[in-house]
CSV table of C-alpha atoms in Angstrom, one decimal:
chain,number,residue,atom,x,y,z
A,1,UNK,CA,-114.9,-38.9,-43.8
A,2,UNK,CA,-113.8,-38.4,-40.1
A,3,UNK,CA,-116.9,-39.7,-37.9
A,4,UNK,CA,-116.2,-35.8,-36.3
A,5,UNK,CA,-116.5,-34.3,-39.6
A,6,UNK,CA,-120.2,-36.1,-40.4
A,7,UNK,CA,-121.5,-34.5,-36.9
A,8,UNK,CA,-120.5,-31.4,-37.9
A,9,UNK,CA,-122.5,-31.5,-41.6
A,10,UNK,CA,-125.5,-33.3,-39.8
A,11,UNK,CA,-125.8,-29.8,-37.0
A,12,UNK,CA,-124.6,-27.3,-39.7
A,13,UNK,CA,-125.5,-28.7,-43.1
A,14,UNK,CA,-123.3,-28.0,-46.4
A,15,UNK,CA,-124.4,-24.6,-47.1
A,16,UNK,CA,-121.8,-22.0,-47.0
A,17,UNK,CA,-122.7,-19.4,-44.1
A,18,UNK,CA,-120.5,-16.3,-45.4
A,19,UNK,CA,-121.7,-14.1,-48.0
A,20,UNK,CA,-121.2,-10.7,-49.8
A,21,UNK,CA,-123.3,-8.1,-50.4
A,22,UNK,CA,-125.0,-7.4,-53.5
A,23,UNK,CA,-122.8,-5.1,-55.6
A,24,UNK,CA,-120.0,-5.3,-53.1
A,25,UNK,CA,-116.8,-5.7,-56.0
A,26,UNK,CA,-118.9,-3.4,-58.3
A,27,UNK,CA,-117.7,-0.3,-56.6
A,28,UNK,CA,-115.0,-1.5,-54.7
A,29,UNK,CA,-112.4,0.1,-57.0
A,30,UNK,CA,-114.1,3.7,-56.6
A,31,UNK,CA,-114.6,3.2,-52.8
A,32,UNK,CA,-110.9,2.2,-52.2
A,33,UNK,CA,-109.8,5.4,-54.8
A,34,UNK,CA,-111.8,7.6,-52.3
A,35,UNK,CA,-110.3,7.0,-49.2
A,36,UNK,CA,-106.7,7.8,-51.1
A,37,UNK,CA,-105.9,11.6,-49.8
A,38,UNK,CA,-105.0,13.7,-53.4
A,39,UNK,CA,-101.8,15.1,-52.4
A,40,UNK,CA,-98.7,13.8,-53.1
A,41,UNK,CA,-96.7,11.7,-50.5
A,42,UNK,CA,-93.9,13.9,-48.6
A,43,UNK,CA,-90.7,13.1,-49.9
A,44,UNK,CA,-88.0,12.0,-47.1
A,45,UNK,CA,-84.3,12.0,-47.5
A,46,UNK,CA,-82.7,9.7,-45.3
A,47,UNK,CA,-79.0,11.2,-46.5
A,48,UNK,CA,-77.3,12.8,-43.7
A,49,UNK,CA,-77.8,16.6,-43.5
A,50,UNK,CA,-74.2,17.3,-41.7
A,51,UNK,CA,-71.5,18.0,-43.9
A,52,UNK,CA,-67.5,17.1,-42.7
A,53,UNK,CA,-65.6,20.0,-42.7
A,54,UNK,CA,-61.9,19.9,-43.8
A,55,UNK,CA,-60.7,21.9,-40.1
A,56,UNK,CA,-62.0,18.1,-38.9
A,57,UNK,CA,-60.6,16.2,-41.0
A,58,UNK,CA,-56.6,17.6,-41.7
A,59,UNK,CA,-56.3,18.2,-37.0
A,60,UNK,CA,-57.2,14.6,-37.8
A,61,UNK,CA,-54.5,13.9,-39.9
A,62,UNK,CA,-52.3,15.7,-37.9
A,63,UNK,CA,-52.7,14.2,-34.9
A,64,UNK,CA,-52.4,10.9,-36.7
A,65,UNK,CA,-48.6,12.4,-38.2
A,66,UNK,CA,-47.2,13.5,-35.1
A,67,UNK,CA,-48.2,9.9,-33.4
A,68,UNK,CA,-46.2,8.6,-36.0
A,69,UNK,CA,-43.5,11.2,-35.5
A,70,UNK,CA,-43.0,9.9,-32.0
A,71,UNK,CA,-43.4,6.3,-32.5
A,72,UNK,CA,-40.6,6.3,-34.8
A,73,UNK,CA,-38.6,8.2,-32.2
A,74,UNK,CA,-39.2,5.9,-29.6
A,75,UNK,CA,-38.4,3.1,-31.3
A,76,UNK,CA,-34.7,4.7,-32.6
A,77,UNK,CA,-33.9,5.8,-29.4
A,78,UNK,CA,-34.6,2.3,-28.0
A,79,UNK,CA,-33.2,0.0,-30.9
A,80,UNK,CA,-29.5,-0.3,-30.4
A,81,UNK,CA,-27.3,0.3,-33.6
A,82,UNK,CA,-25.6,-3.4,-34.5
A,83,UNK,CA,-22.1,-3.2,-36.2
A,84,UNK,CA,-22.7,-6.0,-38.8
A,85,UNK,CA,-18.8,-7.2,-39.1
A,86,UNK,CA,-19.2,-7.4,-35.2
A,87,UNK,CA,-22.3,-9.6,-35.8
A,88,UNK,CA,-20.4,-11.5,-38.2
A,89,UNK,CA,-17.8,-12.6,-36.0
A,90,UNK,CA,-19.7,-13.7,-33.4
A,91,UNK,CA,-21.6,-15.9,-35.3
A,92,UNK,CA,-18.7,-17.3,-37.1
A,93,UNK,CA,-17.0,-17.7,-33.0
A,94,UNK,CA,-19.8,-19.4,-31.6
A,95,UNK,CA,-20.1,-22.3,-34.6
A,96,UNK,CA,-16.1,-23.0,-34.6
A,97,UNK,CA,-16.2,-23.0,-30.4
A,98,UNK,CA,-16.3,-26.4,-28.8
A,99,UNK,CA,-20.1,-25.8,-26.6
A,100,UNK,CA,-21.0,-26.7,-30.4
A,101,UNK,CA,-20.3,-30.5,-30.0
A,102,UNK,CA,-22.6,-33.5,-29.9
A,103,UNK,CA,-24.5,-32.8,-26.8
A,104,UNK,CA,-25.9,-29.7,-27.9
A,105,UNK,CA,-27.1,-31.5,-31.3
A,106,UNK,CA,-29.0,-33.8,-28.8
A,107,UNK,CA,-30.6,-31.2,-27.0
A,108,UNK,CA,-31.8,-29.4,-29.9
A,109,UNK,CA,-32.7,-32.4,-31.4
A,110,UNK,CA,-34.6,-33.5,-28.3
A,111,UNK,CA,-36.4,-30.3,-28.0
A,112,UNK,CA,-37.7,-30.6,-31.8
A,113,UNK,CA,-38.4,-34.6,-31.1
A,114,UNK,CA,-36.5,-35.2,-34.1
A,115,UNK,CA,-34.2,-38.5,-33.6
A,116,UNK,CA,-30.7,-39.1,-35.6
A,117,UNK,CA,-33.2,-41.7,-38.0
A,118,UNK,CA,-35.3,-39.0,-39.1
A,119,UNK,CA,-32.4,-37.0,-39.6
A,120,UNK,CA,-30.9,-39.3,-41.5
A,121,UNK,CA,-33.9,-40.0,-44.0
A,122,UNK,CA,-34.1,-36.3,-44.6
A,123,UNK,CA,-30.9,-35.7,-46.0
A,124,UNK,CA,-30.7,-39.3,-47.8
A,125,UNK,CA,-33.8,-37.8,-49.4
A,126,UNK,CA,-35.9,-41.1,-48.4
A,127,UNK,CA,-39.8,-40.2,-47.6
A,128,UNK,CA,-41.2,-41.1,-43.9
């Protein structure tokens, strides 16, 4: 024991100082059934009472329709029609036209810190 412990037994002893009445879990059942009220609890709903009514929910829609309405309107009236055999030509111009020459392989190849090795490797099919 904890030389604490043996002052505290010495000055209060061993006996136990709490105690219960006589009879006290007897009637304890009966006492505690008394204090119960009789009626029944009150049933609450916690559901919500307000209902959605369908004038909400179609100006909703709606409003939702005609946004889209003039979305898509704004974006065809800013969207340029492309003539694809134009497109075509362009692209097939700008590859056979001499800017297209070494330089600008460099430059791009530069940008994408990709040397002539790596290159090389890639379409030989060798791994890094």
């Amino acid at each position: 024991m904890i030389t604490g412990e043996k002052d505290i037994i010495n000055r209060c002893g061993k006996q136990n100082p709490f105690c219960v009445p006589e009879g006290y879990f007897e009637n304890l059942t009966g006492r505690i059934m008394a204090n119960i009220p009789a009626e029944e609890a009150k049933v609450i709903s916690i559901a919500p009472t307000k209902k959605f009514s369908w004038k909400g929910w179609t100006s909703l829609a709606a409003a939702c329709i005609a946004g889209a309405v003039v979305c898509v309107n704004v974006y065809n009236n800013k969207t340029p029609s492309i003539d694809s055999s134009k497109l075509m030509s362009n692209v097939t111009t700008y590859v056979n036209d001499e800017a297209y020459d070494e330089a600008y392989q460099q430059e791009v190849l530069n940008y994408a810190m990709v040397d002539y090795n790596d290159v090389y490797n890639y379409m030989a099919g060798n791994s890094y």
